[in-house]
Amino acid sequence: MDSSFNSKVDLALTRELKPLLITFEKAKEWEWSDLIRWLKSVKHLLDHHKSEAIPEKFTLAKRLQQCLNPALPQGLHLITLSIYDTILEERQNFETLTFFSTGFLPFFEYASSENQKAVVRLAKQFLHLDPAISLRNALIGIVTPLLPGLEEGTSNQDVEREVMNLFDAFAEKDKFGLFQAIWHALLKTSRARLGALNYLTKRIPKDSRIIIEFMPEKTMLLSALAAGIHSENILVQRATIDLLISHFPILQNEGVFILEEKRSILELLFRLLAKRDSTLTRRIWEYVHLGESLPSEEIFENIKEEYIVPTLKAILEAKVDLSGISTQEQISKVIEPLVIAEAALDKDNLGTLLLRDISVSLISNVKNHKDQEIYGKEVCEKFSTMLRSDLCVNNVKLIWQALADSLEENCIGEVGDIMDVIYFYITNFPISQKSYECMVPILDILYTNMHRLHNSLSTSLKIVQILLSKTEITVDIQNSISCFYRFYVEFSKNAEIPLKDLKRASLIAFTLARHGTPEFGWLSCIINFITSNKDVEKSLMGIEIAINLLKENLEPYKNFLQSELGGLEDFFFKQLWQFLDQSKKRKKIVKLIWKLSDPITYILQAIQNNLALSKLNPPNEVKPRIDTLNRLNVVWNITRNLNKNELNELFSRECILLILDKLEDPHPAVKHAAKNFLKNASPEFSLFIDPLYESLLYTGISPLYPPISYSFKIFKILLSANCFAYQNIEKMTLGEKMQDLWLEYRRNIVNSEDVATYADLLTEICVNYLVSPAANRKDRESQGAAGEVIELILSYGDRELAYRCVFRIMRSLKKIFEAKDGVMQLVYLNILNQILYNCRIETNKDRCKALLSINFISILEDDNFLTGQDEYVRNHWVSFLIKSLDFVSERIDYDTFIKMASIVIEKLCAQIEISVNKKHLLLGITAYLHYGLSISKPDAFAISEPDPHSVARESFFEGMFKRLLGSDSVPVIIAAIRISQEMFKEFEKVLECCLLCISDYDCEDIKAKGVNIFTAVKGKPIEDKVIKKLLDPIMISRTYELIRASIAIWISRSAAEVDPIPRTDQDLIKVLRILTALDTPLDVVLEAIFKYLIDDLKLGSGNYRKNSGLNRSQYESVAHFIYSLLSFYTKEKFESISKEPNIVWNEALRLLRILDTSEINSISLWILEITYLLIKRVGIDYVMSGDKSFAKGIRDLMQKLMNQVVGYCMINEELDIEYPFPPSAYETDKISAPLTLCSLLTLKKTLYEISKAIWKDNPEKIASQIQYNTGVALKTLTSKTSNLDVDIMTDLLYSLLESGGRRLANAYKNLILDHIASNEFFSLMKSRKICLKHWCQIIKLISYQCYEDNKEQLIKEVLKRINKYNRSKILKSMIFVVYSGDIDDYNAALNTISEFLNEFLRVDKESISTVFFCIRVLLVKLSPQLLNDIWPRIWPHTLTELLQILEANSKIPNCLAALKLIDTMIVLNIQEFIMHQFIFFYDSTACYDCLDEFDEGKDEYVPIIPRKYTRAPKTIKMMEVKQNIEAVEKRVLTMNVKAIDQNELDIKAKALAREIVRLSQVRAIPDDKNIKNSIEDDFLSDNY
């Protein structure tokens, strides 16, 4: 080595070079000649000072790279390259060469031809290096920048030759390393792909035996080819296909690609067919040997079967990922497989041969997408277009053959999919005449493989049925369907057939019969279906199918019907007869019975079989008798409505006698069934009177007579069946014999009266039995029978008979109540109804009053009355109370009625909670409440709807007092008021009952989860007629009292002090649903609420809380009620008042003012919310313009409230609002929320809208109002001591600025920019990403409102604050402004930004980590085009700083920032960095394979990251990277830094190094969301 070379730095060179480099800082003021002189001075120094080490090498490298800026003259570039030559000429060590190559190699792409040659000559310096391993590691970085010189047609031939020679020289030293680098460039670097493909095409031999020597690992090879095919440059795509054609023909190179890999490549190529580019299409077909010259038939068949068909099927059957793309892109992506298939079918000599192979996959693709709303229609239209092509029309047989082939292939396994495909095809697309005969093979396959179809039988039947309906029935089709049908019937004998299939099978059979091929197997199918099916409704439908089809009387079935009809119809009747009490479709069953040929015979036979022989059966076998009677009853009722003439014949004397006989049946259910039937169906008949009476009088004396209960029932039948019977017994006087019998009988009873007629006698006997104690079951039966007879007697209206029995009956009722005998209660109840309403006992006033005042009230007072009763019995008593109300109240005095009403309402309310039929009890409450309040008569509750708008009649109370005291007497009014107040006490209890009657409404628990209930959509009004009938009239005539009761319930359910706090708000929603359903004007409701606030809450008076007895939370609940009620009103409700809103708004203002006197902080929020709601729902413009007094009042109130709420926003004290929150605060999920938070949320929602509405005619006022509040919000945000929720605060600030427009933005832009530039800006975000996003919105709004045409000025506005705040923080704030905008928003400011960043790199080394962070943001926020413009100005400085930081022992934060920048550039695939990646990392597994374990003593170049931060492993295992051509996502690995220390730095560096190698051989795409998260994390961190 020359003695002049010194391993140490030449001090003289240092002394001269350093000041020379400093002078470059003034280069922007120089002319080109000055810059040339400076370069010559540098060259002169380096020529005269031979030093192995270059002083200030980082600064020198940076300046030289700047001089290679493409914008500078070529001559200046040549001088710069000569300096590189001087540096490297005598310093041929790998480190120096590698370091300075980062300047001249990237310049090659932009250089002139002469300068390109100079760069190549410099690159030749690498040929002199040892060992080869170092060269291999660098080859990727050397080769990639030079590859653009090999692009055909764009590069100089001399340059191309020079580059080829250089690469050939590298290949001689390390052939594997060179081609590894070329393939890597094809994979990773888009700008180098065309040159890489050119070199590979020219230098890789076509000999398949040695081609493997030029290949990288399989994964990289596949990924590189995929990258070329996926390229956006069509020249690259063409060159890639040309390489495949020339070097990787599809029928050769089995040693390179296996079959699946060839198919994967072909799939990528076929996807290019969708572009419809002729140059690409021609090359693709040439690749599969289908170019201009066709291969032999054998070769073609091989290509088709092995490659083309499987690939097209894979494309058609692949699942399409549609996430994150627009609607139009989704449509294009889904249709793409069809377009590809269409292109393949359009290929000459291929379409006909291919159609059969891909038809099933094609139809399946369309089927899978047809139901999608976005693109289903387009897919079907595209396929329809394909079907209309000449190819498909002329070769439709091929499609059917494909379907048949696929069906036959799949019959071995699961055929469901192909069956669905066939069904989809024949139902959605037209079938031409050419298709008819093509269906025969499908039918043949279906019946020959019937035993394998299993779950697809239904689909097969649907297919056959549709084919029959769509096609012309030829002999072949008819025979095939007939065969299919016979197989189906045979197969179904041992299988369960669905009903739909049974119907289809039957229809198919009849279709065949119409064409002369009758099939009878369907009948056996139906019989099997009916007998084996447990579902009655399905069995019934099976019978219906059979009967209806048989009734069509088709010619082929005539003989069958004559021979088999009897047994078949008998079977059907027996089934239908059983179904009468099992099915709900009884009318259908009866109709089907009458469709039989002789239904009467079948019915009479059923009666005879089950009733006549019943005495021979054991007593416990009663079901056949009950069923027969019930069925007969059903048949009678339905047939009677159908007006059948057969009734007279059916219900003959014989039939009736059989039924009468059942009255003596030992089982009560049979007797009950017979009784029900006779009540409906017994014909007229007459009986002898005396024998019947003798049976009553002799019972118990002579055993020859039947039981007394039977005798009573005979009388009941007689009286109910013959309207003349009572008239006869009423007129007939007793004969001598009957008088004697009566006297004898009378000795044994007490309190009997004389009798004169048969009616008197029957009444006395019945009453005696009814009121006598029942010793046993027979006695109870007799009592019931006697009661029924009395009811019948009294139904004829005999008043004397009524008086004869009424007092004794009412006295005995208590015993019935005590016994809890529901049956007897109903008997007594029916008798009372007859007495009160049929017998007109009111004509004797004294006797009637005594009856009602004493006996009737005693019934109501009985402890057992209505309690513990059967639901059915209780409902009947309620109906009686309603019906008797008018009758009773008009015939008793005031005290008695008040007593009666209170008892009834109290008992009914008590029973509602435990009752199932709550609505019936509610009707009783309605009747008594309305009657007492003079709203309506009780008849309205049984007959028709009351008219809520009718004029109220004079109430019972008012009428009574007027009669007693005179119409002008003051006591009348006082007494009426007192009575009304008594009734009002019941309102809350009644409303509670209404809540119980409403089923739980489907609504979330708003208190626990914060779900907003204030919406009329979720809270639709009730539609319950009973509740509306109760409350509608009360709401109209007694609005205040009902509102008062509603609020009382609301407070009890919602106030925070409620213990226990209700778990849900169901009751609150029910209250709202009820009130909003009532027909009352809104202003009336508001007036009632106002009255409540004054009278009950004592608002407006001193010490109102003490007077009202309510606490703060309960007052909040009242406000909660008001807002909720208004929000629940439907749109229609508000529209009805929108024409005249004055009344509503004036009432609302009164209400809001009185609410404001509460002096409770949270009430101010509620008032703003209520005002906002009314503005939105009612509108205020008309009132503001027409009522100046109202306008002044609402403005004054709103101004006061807004000022108060703004004040709450600035409170740092923990003043919590508990449930219920104001509506805007419902997004919080906490049990309690700070007053400040609730105030912020309320202001955000209401401030602008209210201001805009009430100051509409004064824009200045609106602006000042918003401006003031914006100032407060901004002041609070910038406060270091504020404890407010920054997410909400920033959201509020954004909403205010957005509503304030350009004027407000200009007013506050400086304050906002000051805050952004401040040192505390990011720390005040409290690591909240939501807050950061809000600030992005705010800055973006400022930029568009204030700097729309000059965003560079906004950047300058931030930067000029650099002297006031921390420089590094200013830099971070500046780039945050860029980040807040859209892509390329700040393109006009790129010069300013780049100069600023370069300035920091030059003079402020402390901020280097922030500069790196800014560059990361620019990489994300600039499009590739703009990035190319700014990158040459930033990259030289950035690269040298990266090298300097990572080489030297720099501060850990700077090293970590450098790693993050490198990580981001790798993920985003920044081409300039990829060229230099080898300096930092091992870039390929090949490098690892050739290295021993890292040894610092060896003379070889090891990249910076492995050398500085982690040991290089011998090998690296590929981590789950599949050897395929699909792209994988790249993620940022340097996120989530746990600590700024050496250990964390080593962990991140090692992870990054391994990730680069892991992804070195695959195609990778960036994960944009991951990159965004990493940048936002760093904005919120304290590291910058």
PDB file of C-alpha atoms in Angstrom, residues 1312-1420:
ATOM      1  CA  ILE A1312     -56.292  27.915  17.898  1.00  0.00           C
ATOM      2  CA  LEU A1313     -52.945  28.085  16.104  1.00  0.00           C
ATOM      3  CA  ASP A1314     -51.303  29.397  19.282  1.00  0.00           C
ATOM      4  CA  HIS A1315     -52.691  26.423  21.138  1.00  0.00           C
ATOM      5  CA  ILE A1316     -51.577  23.999  18.437  1.00  0.00           C
ATOM      6  CA  ALA A1317     -48.074  25.424  18.533  1.00  0.00           C
ATOM      7  CA  SER A1318     -47.922  25.427  22.320  1.00  0.00           C
ATOM      8  CA  ASN A1319     -45.775  22.988  24.247  1.00  0.00           C
ATOM      9  CA  GLU A1320     -48.823  21.538  25.995  1.00  0.00           C
ATOM     10  CA  PHE A1321     -51.004  20.939  22.937  1.00  0.00           C
ATOM     11  CA  PHE A1322     -50.502  17.192  22.635  1.00  0.00           C
ATOM     12  CA  SER A1323     -50.204  16.514  26.352  1.00  0.00           C
ATOM     13  CA  LEU A1324     -53.595  18.157  26.941  1.00  0.00           C
ATOM     14  CA  MET A1325     -55.147  15.525  24.693  1.00  0.00           C
ATOM     15  CA  LYS A1326     -54.534  13.089  27.539  1.00  0.00           C
ATOM     16  CA  SER A1327     -53.601  10.287  25.146  1.00  0.00           C
ATOM     17  CA  ARG A1328     -57.122  10.236  23.743  1.00  0.00           C
ATOM     18  CA  LYS A1329     -57.324   9.331  20.058  1.00  0.00           C
ATOM     19  CA  ILE A1330     -60.873  10.594  19.820  1.00  0.00           C
ATOM     20  CA  CYS A1331     -59.666  13.998  20.991  1.00  0.00           C
ATOM     21  CA  LEU A1332     -56.861  13.876  18.414  1.00  0.00           C
ATOM     22  CA  LYS A1333     -59.349  13.120  15.652  1.00  0.00           C
ATOM     23  CA  HIS A1334     -61.512  16.037  16.771  1.00  0.00           C
ATOM     24  CA  TRP A1335     -58.515  18.353  16.587  1.00  0.00           C
ATOM     25  CA  CYS A1336     -57.854  17.050  13.085  1.00  0.00           C
ATOM     26  CA  GLN A1337     -61.392  18.068  12.180  1.00  0.00           C
ATOM     27  CA  ILE A1338     -60.941  21.492  13.772  1.00  0.00           C
ATOM     28  CA  ILE A1339     -57.688  22.201  11.933  1.00  0.00           C
ATOM     29  CA  LYS A1340     -59.110  20.949   8.677  1.00  0.00           C
ATOM     30  CA  LEU A1341     -62.089  23.260   9.152  1.00  0.00           C
ATOM     31  CA  ILE A1342     -59.769  26.219   9.851  1.00  0.00           C
ATOM     32  CA  SER A1343     -57.730  25.411   6.766  1.00  0.00           C
ATOM     33  CA  TYR A1344     -60.768  25.361   4.491  1.00  0.00           C
ATOM     34  CA  GLN A1345     -62.503  28.357   6.053  1.00  0.00           C
ATOM     35  CA  CYS A1346     -59.472  30.628   6.406  1.00  0.00           C
ATOM     36  CA  TYR A1347     -56.813  29.289   4.036  1.00  0.00           C
ATOM     37  CA  GLU A1348     -58.789  27.615   1.307  1.00  0.00           C
ATOM     38  CA  ASP A1349     -56.679  29.042  -1.515  1.00  0.00           C
ATOM     39  CA  ASN A1350     -53.387  29.372   0.347  1.00  0.00           C
ATOM     40  CA  LYS A1351     -52.710  26.472   2.650  1.00  0.00           C
ATOM     41  CA  GLU A1352     -49.000  27.256   2.531  1.00  0.00           C
ATOM     42  CA  GLN A1353     -49.808  30.336   4.560  1.00  0.00           C
ATOM     43  CA  LEU A1354     -51.297  28.142   7.293  1.00  0.00           C
ATOM     44  CA  ILE A1355     -48.023  26.205   7.506  1.00  0.00           C
ATOM     45  CA  LYS A1356     -46.115  29.468   7.717  1.00  0.00           C
ATOM     46  CA  GLU A1357     -48.472  30.729  10.416  1.00  0.00           C
ATOM     47  CA  VAL A1358     -47.563  27.751  12.553  1.00  0.00           C
ATOM     48  CA  LEU A1359     -43.840  27.954  11.788  1.00  0.00           C
ATOM     49  CA  LYS A1360     -43.537  31.644  12.588  1.00  0.00           C
ATOM     50  CA  ARG A1361     -44.323  30.798  16.221  1.00  0.00           C
ATOM     51  CA  ILE A1362     -41.004  28.962  16.435  1.00  0.00           C
ATOM     52  CA  ASN A1363     -39.412  31.712  18.499  1.00  0.00           C
ATOM     53  CA  LYS A1364     -42.225  31.631  21.030  1.00  0.00           C
ATOM     54  CA  TYR A1365     -42.479  27.898  21.644  1.00  0.00           C
ATOM     55  CA  ASN A1366     -40.271  24.831  21.704  1.00  0.00           C
ATOM     56  CA  ARG A1367     -38.743  24.263  18.231  1.00  0.00           C
ATOM     57  CA  SER A1368     -39.332  20.535  18.262  1.00  0.00           C
ATOM     58  CA  LYS A1369     -42.946  21.000  19.329  1.00  0.00           C
ATOM     59  CA  ILE A1370     -43.477  23.527  16.538  1.00  0.00           C
ATOM     60  CA  LEU A1371     -42.194  20.980  14.065  1.00  0.00           C
ATOM     61  CA  LYS A1372     -44.580  18.373  15.444  1.00  0.00           C
ATOM     62  CA  SER A1373     -47.473  20.860  15.331  1.00  0.00           C
ATOM     63  CA  MET A1374     -46.648  21.784  11.748  1.00  0.00           C
ATOM     64  CA  ILE A1375     -46.760  18.181  10.602  1.00  0.00           C
ATOM     65  CA  PHE A1376     -49.953  17.635  12.612  1.00  0.00           C
ATOM     66  CA  VAL A1377     -51.564  20.321  10.475  1.00  0.00           C
ATOM     67  CA  VAL A1378     -50.506  18.344   7.402  1.00  0.00           C
ATOM     68  CA  TYR A1379     -51.815  15.115   8.924  1.00  0.00           C
ATOM     69  CA  SER A1380     -55.218  16.694   9.597  1.00  0.00           C
ATOM     70  CA  GLY A1381     -55.789  17.361   5.911  1.00  0.00           C
ATOM     71  CA  ASP A1382     -56.618  15.074   3.031  1.00  0.00           C
ATOM     72  CA  ILE A1383     -54.070  13.522   0.697  1.00  0.00           C
ATOM     73  CA  ASP A1384     -52.098  16.261  -1.123  1.00  0.00           C
ATOM     74  CA  ASP A1385     -53.972  19.062   0.637  1.00  0.00           C
ATOM     75  CA  TYR A1386     -50.669  20.824   1.344  1.00  0.00           C
ATOM     76  CA  ASN A1387     -48.956  20.295  -1.984  1.00  0.00           C
ATOM     77  CA  ALA A1388     -48.464  24.068  -2.337  1.00  0.00           C
ATOM     78  CA  ALA A1389     -46.514  24.092   0.924  1.00  0.00           C
ATOM     79  CA  LEU A1390     -44.076  21.307   0.055  1.00  0.00           C
ATOM     80  CA  ASN A1391     -41.204  23.692  -0.648  1.00  0.00           C
ATOM     81  CA  THR A1392     -41.676  25.389   2.695  1.00  0.00           C
ATOM     82  CA  ILE A1393     -41.955  22.067   4.498  1.00  0.00           C
ATOM     83  CA  SER A1394     -38.891  20.523   2.826  1.00  0.00           C
ATOM     84  CA  GLU A1395     -36.743  23.607   3.482  1.00  0.00           C
ATOM     85  CA  PHE A1396     -37.852  23.646   7.085  1.00  0.00           C
ATOM     86  CA  LEU A1397     -37.065  19.953   7.562  1.00  0.00           C
ATOM     87  CA  ASN A1398     -33.666  20.304   5.896  1.00  0.00           C
ATOM     88  CA  GLU A1399     -32.930  23.288   8.087  1.00  0.00           C
ATOM     89  CA  PHE A1400     -33.665  21.198  11.159  1.00  0.00           C
ATOM     90  CA  LEU A1401     -31.461  18.409   9.884  1.00  0.00           C
ATOM     91  CA  ARG A1402     -28.657  20.880   9.388  1.00  0.00           C
ATOM     92  CA  VAL A1403     -28.718  22.971  12.567  1.00  0.00           C
ATOM     93  CA  ASP A1404     -30.872  21.209  15.164  1.00  0.00           C
ATOM     94  CA  LYS A1405     -29.649  17.699  15.886  1.00  0.00           C
ATOM     95  CA  GLU A1406     -31.751  17.583  19.033  1.00  0.00           C
ATOM     96  CA  SER A1407     -34.925  17.485  16.956  1.00  0.00           C
ATOM     97  CA  ILE A1408     -33.804  14.743  14.610  1.00  0.00           C
ATOM     98  CA  SER A1409     -36.361  12.255  15.973  1.00  0.00           C
ATOM     99  CA  THR A1410     -39.176  14.750  15.318  1.00  0.00           C
ATOM    100  CA  VAL A1411     -37.903  15.314  11.782  1.00  0.00           C
ATOM    101  CA  PHE A1412     -38.017  11.579  11.146  1.00  0.00           C
ATOM    102  CA  PHE A1413     -41.571  11.523  12.480  1.00  0.00           C
ATOM    103  CA  CYS A1414     -42.525  14.374  10.119  1.00  0.00           C
ATOM    104  CA  ILE A1415     -41.151  12.426   7.173  1.00  0.00           C
ATOM    105  CA  ARG A1416     -43.287   9.443   8.196  1.00  0.00           C
ATOM    106  CA  VAL A1417     -46.373  11.673   8.097  1.00  0.00           C
ATOM    107  CA  LEU A1418     -45.423  13.021   4.679  1.00  0.00           C
ATOM    108  CA  LEU A1419     -45.059   9.478   3.367  1.00  0.00           C
ATOM    109  CA  VAL A1420     -48.668   8.838   4.379  1.00  0.00           C
TER     110      VAL A1420
END
